[in-house]
Amino acid sequence: MPESPDKPETKARAPKSAEKALSKNRAKAVRKAKKKRRTAKAAGPTPQWYKYLMFTLMVVGLLWIIVFYVTQGLFPVPAFGNWNILIGFGIAIAGFLMTLRWRG
């Protein structure tokens, strides 16, 4: 009895599926290794000065805006006019953006 044409295909498919499974496992292993490398770089707490600088920028930005409003534009820099608001927000936002890299 001659062999059916399906048998060679099934034999050919088996190694391909095994290769796919191996390639998937390799891809997972590579992703895990990359993830470990990323976390290894980010390990450890942030230096103390970073925290102080972060909070200082937030407070200085807030105080800049408050002083501008309370003195009706006479301080902190009268030549800047209403740009003082943008400067205060910029300083405060710089402090808030620093929180993204802070590790307690």
mmCIF file of C-alpha atoms in Angstrom, residues 57-66 68 75-95:
data_model
loop_
_atom_site.group_PDB
_atom_site.id
_atom_site.type_symbol
_atom_site.label_atom_id
_atom_site.label_comp_id
_atom_site.label_asym_id
_atom_site.label_seq_id
_atom_site.Cartn_x
_atom_site.Cartn_y
_atom_site.Cartn_z
ATOM 1 C CA LEU A 57 12.533 73.344 42.766
ATOM 2 C CA MET A 58 8.873 72.622 43.484
ATOM 3 C CA VAL A 59 8.786 75.058 46.403
ATOM 4 C CA VAL A 60 10.784 77.797 44.625
ATOM 5 C CA GLY A 61 8.454 77.624 41.628
ATOM 6 C CA LEU A 62 5.413 77.915 43.860
ATOM 7 C CA LEU A 63 6.938 80.801 45.838
ATOM 8 C CA TRP A 64 7.869 82.586 42.585
ATOM 9 C CA ILE A 65 4.212 82.561 41.493
ATOM 10 C CA ILE A 66 2.916 83.555 44.942
ATOM 11 C CA PHE A 68 4.372 87.656 41.755
ATOM 12 C CA PHE A 75 8.675 91.168 42.213
ATOM 13 C CA PRO A 76 10.480 88.761 41.527
ATOM 14 C CA VAL A 77 11.501 90.364 38.166
ATOM 15 C CA PRO A 78 9.343 93.324 37.138
ATOM 16 C CA ALA A 79 10.797 93.471 33.620
ATOM 17 C CA PHE A 80 9.391 90.019 32.820
ATOM 18 C CA GLY A 81 5.825 91.068 33.544
ATOM 19 C CA ASN A 82 3.376 88.178 33.226
ATOM 20 C CA TRP A 83 6.183 85.892 32.046
ATOM 21 C CA ASN A 84 6.960 85.490 35.755
ATOM 22 C CA ILE A 85 4.026 83.072 35.932
ATOM 23 C CA LEU A 86 5.501 80.904 33.185
ATOM 24 C CA ILE A 87 8.932 80.995 34.837
ATOM 25 C CA GLY A 88 7.446 79.899 38.178
ATOM 26 C CA PHE A 89 5.529 77.062 36.553
ATOM 27 C CA GLY A 90 8.630 76.022 34.623
ATOM 28 C CA ILE A 91 10.700 75.775 37.788
ATOM 29 C CA ALA A 92 7.972 73.825 39.589
ATOM 30 C CA ILE A 93 7.435 71.470 36.643
ATOM 31 C CA ALA A 94 11.172 70.751 36.532
ATOM 32 C CA GLY A 95 10.882 69.588 40.150
#
